[in-house]
XYZ file of C-alpha atoms in Angstrom:
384
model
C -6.200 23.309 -93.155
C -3.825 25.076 -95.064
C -5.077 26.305 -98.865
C -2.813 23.744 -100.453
C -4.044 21.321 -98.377
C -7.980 22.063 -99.450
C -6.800 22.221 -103.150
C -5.238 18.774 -103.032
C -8.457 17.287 -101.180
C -10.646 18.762 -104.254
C -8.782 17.484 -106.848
C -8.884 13.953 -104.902
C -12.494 14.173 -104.025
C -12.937 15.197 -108.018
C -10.676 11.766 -108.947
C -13.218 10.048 -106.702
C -16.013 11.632 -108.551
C -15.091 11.469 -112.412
C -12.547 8.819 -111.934
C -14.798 5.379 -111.481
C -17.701 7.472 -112.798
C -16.124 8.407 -115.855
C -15.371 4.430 -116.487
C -18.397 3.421 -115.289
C -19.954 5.796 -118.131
C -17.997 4.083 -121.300
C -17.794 0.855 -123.281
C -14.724 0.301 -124.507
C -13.351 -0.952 -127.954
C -9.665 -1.919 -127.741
C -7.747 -2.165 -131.562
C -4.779 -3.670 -132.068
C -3.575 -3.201 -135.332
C -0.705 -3.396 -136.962
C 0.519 0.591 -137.961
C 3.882 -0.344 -138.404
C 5.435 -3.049 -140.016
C 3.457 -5.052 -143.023
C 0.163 -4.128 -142.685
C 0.674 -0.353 -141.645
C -0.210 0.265 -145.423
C -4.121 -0.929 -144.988
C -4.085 -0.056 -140.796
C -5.032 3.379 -140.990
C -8.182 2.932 -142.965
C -9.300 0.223 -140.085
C -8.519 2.793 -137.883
C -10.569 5.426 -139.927
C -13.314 2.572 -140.302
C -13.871 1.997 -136.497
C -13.949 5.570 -135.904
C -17.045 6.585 -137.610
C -18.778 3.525 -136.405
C -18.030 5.140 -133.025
C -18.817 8.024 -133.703
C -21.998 7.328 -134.939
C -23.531 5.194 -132.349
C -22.500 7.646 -130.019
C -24.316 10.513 -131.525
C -27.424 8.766 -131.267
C -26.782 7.927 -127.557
C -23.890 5.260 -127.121
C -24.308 1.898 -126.393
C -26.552 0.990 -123.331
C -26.785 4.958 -122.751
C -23.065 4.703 -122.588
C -20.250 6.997 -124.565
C -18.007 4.327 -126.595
C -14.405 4.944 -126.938
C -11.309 3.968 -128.487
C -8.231 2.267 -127.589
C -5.416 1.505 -130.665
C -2.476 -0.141 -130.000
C 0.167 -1.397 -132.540
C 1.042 -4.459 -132.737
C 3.924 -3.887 -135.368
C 1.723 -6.889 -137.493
C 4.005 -9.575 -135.921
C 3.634 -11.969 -133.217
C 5.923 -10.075 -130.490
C 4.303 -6.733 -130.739
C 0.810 -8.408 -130.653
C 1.603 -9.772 -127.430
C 2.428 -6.726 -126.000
C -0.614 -4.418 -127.332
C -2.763 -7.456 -126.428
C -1.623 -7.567 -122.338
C -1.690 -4.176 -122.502
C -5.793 -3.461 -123.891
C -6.951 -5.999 -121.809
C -5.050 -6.159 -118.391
C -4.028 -2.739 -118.124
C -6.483 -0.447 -120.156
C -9.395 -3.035 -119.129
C -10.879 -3.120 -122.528
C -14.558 -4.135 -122.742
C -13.862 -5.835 -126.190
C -11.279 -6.080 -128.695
C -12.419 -5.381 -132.868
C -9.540 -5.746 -135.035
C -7.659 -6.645 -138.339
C -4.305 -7.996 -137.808
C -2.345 -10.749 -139.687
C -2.414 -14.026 -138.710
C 0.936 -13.729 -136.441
C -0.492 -11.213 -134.442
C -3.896 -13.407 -134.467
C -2.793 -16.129 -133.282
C 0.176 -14.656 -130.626
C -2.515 -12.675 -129.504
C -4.895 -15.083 -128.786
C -3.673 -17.274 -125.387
C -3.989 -13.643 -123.915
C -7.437 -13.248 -125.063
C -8.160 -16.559 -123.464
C -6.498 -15.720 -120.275
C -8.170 -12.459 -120.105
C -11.711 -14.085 -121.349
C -12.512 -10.421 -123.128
C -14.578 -10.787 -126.457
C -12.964 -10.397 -129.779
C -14.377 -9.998 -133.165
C -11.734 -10.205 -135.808
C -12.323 -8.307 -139.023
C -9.113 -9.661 -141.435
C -9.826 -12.619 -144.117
C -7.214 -15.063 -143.152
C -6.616 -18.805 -143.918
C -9.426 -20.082 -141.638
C -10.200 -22.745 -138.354
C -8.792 -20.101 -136.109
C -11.117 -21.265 -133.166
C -11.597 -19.607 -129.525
C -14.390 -19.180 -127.041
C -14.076 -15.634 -126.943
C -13.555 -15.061 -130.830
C -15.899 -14.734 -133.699
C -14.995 -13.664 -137.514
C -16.697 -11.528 -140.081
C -14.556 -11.769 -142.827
C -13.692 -14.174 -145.319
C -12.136 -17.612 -145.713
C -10.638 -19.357 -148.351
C -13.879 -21.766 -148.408
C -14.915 -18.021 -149.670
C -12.547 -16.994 -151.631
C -10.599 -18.864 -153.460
C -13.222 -20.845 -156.353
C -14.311 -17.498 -157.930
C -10.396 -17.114 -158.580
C -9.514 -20.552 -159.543
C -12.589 -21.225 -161.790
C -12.906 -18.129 -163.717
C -9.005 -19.268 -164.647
C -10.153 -22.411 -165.864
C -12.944 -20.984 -168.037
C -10.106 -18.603 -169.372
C -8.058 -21.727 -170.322
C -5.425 -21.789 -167.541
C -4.337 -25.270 -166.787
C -1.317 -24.554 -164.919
C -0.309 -22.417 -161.955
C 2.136 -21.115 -159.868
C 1.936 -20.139 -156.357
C 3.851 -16.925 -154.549
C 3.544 -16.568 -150.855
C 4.641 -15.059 -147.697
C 6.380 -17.585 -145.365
C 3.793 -17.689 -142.579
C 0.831 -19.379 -141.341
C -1.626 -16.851 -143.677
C 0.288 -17.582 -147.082
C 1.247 -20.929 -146.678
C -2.619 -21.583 -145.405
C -4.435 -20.072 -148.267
C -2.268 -21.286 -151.002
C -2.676 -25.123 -149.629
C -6.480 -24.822 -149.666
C -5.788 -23.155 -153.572
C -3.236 -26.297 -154.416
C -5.881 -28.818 -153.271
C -8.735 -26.867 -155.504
C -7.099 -26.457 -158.378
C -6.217 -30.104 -158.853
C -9.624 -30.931 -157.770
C -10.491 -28.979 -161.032
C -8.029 -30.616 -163.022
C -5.429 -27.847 -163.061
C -1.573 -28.143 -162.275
C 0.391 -26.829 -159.876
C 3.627 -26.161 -161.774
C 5.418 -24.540 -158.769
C 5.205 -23.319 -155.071
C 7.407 -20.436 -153.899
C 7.384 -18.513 -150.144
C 9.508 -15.609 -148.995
C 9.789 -13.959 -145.405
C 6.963 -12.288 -144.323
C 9.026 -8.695 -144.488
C 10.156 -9.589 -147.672
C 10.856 -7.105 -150.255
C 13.033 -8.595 -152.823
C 11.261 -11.222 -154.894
C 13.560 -11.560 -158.085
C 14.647 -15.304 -156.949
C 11.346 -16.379 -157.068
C 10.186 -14.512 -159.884
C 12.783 -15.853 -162.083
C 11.611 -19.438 -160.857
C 7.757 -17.699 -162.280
C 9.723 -17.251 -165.623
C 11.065 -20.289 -166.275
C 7.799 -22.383 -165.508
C 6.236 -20.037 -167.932
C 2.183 -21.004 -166.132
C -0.878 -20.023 -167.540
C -1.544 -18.240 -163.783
C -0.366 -16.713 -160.919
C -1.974 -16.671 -157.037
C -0.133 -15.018 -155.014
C -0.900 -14.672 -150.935
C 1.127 -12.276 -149.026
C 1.074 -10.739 -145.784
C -1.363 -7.702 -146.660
C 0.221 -4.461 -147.225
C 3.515 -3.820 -148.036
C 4.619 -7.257 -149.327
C 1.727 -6.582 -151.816
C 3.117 -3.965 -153.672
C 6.481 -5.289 -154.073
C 5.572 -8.293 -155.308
C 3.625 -6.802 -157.919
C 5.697 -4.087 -158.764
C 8.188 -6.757 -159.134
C 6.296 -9.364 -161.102
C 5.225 -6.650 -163.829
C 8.867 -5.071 -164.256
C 10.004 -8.847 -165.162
C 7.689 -8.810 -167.641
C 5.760 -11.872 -166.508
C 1.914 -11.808 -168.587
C 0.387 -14.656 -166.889
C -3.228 -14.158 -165.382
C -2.660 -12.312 -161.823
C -5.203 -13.351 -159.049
C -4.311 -12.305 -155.272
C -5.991 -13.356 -152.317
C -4.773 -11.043 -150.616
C -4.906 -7.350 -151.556
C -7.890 -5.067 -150.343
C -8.556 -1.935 -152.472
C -6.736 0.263 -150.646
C -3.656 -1.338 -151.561
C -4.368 -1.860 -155.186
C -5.005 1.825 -155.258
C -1.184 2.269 -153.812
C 0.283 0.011 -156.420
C -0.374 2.704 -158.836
C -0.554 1.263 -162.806
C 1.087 -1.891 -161.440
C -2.242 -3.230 -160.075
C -4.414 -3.252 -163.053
C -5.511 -6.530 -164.631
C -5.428 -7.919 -161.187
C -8.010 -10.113 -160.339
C -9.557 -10.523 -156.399
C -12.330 -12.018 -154.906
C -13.512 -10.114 -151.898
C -16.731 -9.460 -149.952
C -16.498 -5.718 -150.066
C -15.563 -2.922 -152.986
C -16.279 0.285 -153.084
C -18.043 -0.076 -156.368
C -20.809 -2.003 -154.445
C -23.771 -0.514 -156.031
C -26.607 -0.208 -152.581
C -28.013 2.233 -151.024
C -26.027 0.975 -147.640
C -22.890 1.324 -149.257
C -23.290 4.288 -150.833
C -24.151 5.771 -147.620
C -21.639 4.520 -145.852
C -19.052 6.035 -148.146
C -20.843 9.537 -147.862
C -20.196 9.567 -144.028
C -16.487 8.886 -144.687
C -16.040 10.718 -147.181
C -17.584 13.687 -145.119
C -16.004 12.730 -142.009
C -12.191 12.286 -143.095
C -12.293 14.681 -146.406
C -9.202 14.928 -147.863
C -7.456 12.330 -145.647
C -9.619 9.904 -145.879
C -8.613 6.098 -146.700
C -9.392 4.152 -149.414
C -12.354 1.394 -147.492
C -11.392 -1.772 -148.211
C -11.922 -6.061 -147.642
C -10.112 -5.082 -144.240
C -11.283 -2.078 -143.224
C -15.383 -2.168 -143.738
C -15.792 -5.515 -142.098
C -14.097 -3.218 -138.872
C -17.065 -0.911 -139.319
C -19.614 -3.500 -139.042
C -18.232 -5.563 -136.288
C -18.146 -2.304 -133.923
C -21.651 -2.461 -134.931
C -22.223 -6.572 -133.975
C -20.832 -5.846 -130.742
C -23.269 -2.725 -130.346
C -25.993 -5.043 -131.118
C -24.632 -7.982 -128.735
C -24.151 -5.733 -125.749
C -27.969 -4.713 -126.476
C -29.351 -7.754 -126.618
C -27.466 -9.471 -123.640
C -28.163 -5.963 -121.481
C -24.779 -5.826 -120.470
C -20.969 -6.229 -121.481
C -20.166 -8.752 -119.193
C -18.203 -11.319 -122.019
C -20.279 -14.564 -120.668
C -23.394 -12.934 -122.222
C -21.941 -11.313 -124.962
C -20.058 -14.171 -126.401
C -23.776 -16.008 -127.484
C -25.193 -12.928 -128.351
C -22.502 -12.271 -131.079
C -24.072 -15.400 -133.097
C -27.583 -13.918 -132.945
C -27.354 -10.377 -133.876
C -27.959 -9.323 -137.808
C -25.901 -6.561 -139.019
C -26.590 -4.215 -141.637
C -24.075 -2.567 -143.543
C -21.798 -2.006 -146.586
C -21.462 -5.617 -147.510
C -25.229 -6.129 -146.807
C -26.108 -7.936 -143.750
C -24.089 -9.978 -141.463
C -24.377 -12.626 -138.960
C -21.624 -14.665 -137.540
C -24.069 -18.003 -136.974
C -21.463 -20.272 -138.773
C -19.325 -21.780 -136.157
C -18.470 -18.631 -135.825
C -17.556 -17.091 -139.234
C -20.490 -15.282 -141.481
C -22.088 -16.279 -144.529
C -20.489 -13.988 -147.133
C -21.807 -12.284 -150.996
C -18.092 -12.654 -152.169
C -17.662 -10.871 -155.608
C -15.289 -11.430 -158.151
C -13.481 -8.541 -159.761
C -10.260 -7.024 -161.704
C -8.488 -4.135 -160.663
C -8.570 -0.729 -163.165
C -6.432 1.615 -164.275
C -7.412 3.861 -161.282
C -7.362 1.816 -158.524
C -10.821 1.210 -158.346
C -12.017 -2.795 -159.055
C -14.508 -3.606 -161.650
C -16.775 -6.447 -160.889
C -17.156 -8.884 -162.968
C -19.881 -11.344 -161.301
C -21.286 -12.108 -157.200
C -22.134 -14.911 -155.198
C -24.890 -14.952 -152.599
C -24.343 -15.824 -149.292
C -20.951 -17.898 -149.516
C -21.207 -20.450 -146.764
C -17.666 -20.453 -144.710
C -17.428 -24.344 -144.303
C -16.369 -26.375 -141.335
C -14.146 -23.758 -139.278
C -14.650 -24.300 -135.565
C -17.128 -27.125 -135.547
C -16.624 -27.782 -131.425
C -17.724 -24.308 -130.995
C -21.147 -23.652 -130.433
């Protein structure tokens, strides 16, 4: 046998060897997230977020004695490009699980595929809630959640009417109906409705609409991201001195805005001015881990952390990955982390402390009261 000849067999007989092995030896998480288009302002940090979870567990020995590892893929935040990173995690990089924050385009393009490919997925992005699948759970909010410490601390402020700003898709136009219906079921008025494209960047139609109605508030509902900023940026160059509450922006992004965001007022279940131990360490190991680049965690990013966690803990207590024994196991595992602890036992959504805040000068929010374990409502009630 020539010496080309025995080089070639080694490197196959090594393909044999590390190849399967090397598979066999690894869990792993597959991300699709949306780095470009709207949400590739808040992506990164989810990115940054699932990496130290895996990084963690597998310092202390993996999951099942196996290394976990990461798969991203962007799905542009859009329904096309979810479609694509989807097929491709599951049926061609065989993902054991997908963990992700995505808008509800990519959500729900993505989803058939998940079916078809009957691969667990946790997702980690509020959204506008009854999103129902065998194979999914959620650990973020809902606007069950969300949207009463908004609306009533309004009303105690003396707001009686509102408008309503959102993004032209099935997250805006799903969160503001639930806010319509609440605020006239607390006697408020809904003194005008407005959506734009979900890539929209010019607003001034709209907020000229804002200035002639001349309401006591403002809830807006975007895509998250990038249609965040310039609405805001928008809304406070036209002057407009309404009270500001928006379901949708996450820290990270408020911190972007710059001196547009303060006065803003969110509910969320996570800032970073969460005053526990869990939290606090949890923002020492990013802080040490990323330095200088890390990104601001966030409503969209922490819940990331925690779910990479859930499925750690699901895997465990099933004894294997195989999805028909992970799937029950995601309902029964307790998670501790930043937002305290978690279990998706709610039709598959999580009890939530949601916390009610206004954005600062710096970025940072400032809260202003909590709620205890925020029950999600009827979401998926044919779901066990």
């Amino acid at each position: 046998m020539s010496r080309l000849s025995l080089l070639m067999a080694g490197v196959f007989a090594a393909g044999l060897l590390t190849g399967p092995a090397l598979a066999a030896d690894t869990i792993t998480i597959g991300i699709p997230v949306g780095l470009s288009g709207a949400n590739s302002v808040v992506a990164p940090s989810v990115v940054q977020s699932a990496e130290l979870a895996v990084e963690e567990i597998n310092a202390k020995g993996g999951i099942l004695g196996k290394k976990v590892v990461l798969e991203v893929a962007d799905d542009a935040s859009g329904a096309a490009g979810a479609q694509k990173a989807f097929d491709s995690l599951i049926f061609q990089k065989k993902v054991d699980v997908l963990i992700s924050m995505e808008t509800s385009a990519a959500r729900n393009a993505g989803l058939p595929i998940v079916n078809r490919g009957k691969v667990p997925y946790i997702y980690t992005s509020f959204y506008e809630g009854r999103s129902c699948s065998p194979y999914m759970y959620v650990n973020a909010w809902v606007p069950d959640q969300q949207v009463a410490p908004i609306v009533d601390f309004f009303n105690k402020e003396g707001a009686k009417t509102y408008f309503l700003i959102g993004s032209d898709y099935a997250f805006g136009r799903g969160m503001l109906a639930f806010t319509k219906a609440y605020i006239e079921k607390t006697g408020g008025k809904v003194v005008g409705d407005e959506y734009a494209p979900m890539d929209a960047t010019d607003w001034t139609a709209i907020l000229s609409k804002v200035k002639a109605a001349n309401p006591d508030a403002i809830i807006t509902s975007t895509a998250g991201g990038a249609p965040n900023v310039t609405l805001t940026k928008q809304l406070r160059a036209a002057g407009i001195k309404s009270l500001y509450g928006n379901l949708a922006v996450d820290e990270g992004t408020a911190k972007a805005m710059g001196p547009d965001a303060e006065g803003i007022y969110i509910a969320g279940s996570y800032f970073t001015n969460i005053d526990t131990p869990a939290n606090k360490a949890f923002l020492a190991a990013m802080e040490k881990k990323f330095g200088k680049d890390l990104k601001t965690p966030n409503d969209l990013s922490v819940p990331e952390y925690e779910a990479v966690y859930a499925y750690k803990a699901a895997v465990e207590k099933a004894g294997t990955t195989d999805a028909a024994k992970v799937i029950p196991a995601l309902a029964e595992v307790a998670v501790e982390g930043p937002r305290g602890t978690i279990v998706m036992n709610k039709q598959r959504h999580a009890p939530l402390t949601m916390y009610l805040g206004q954005v600062k000068a710096d970025g940072s929010v400032g809260i202003i009261s909590s709620f205890k374990d925020v029950d999600p409502g009827e979401q998926c009630p044919k779901l066990k």
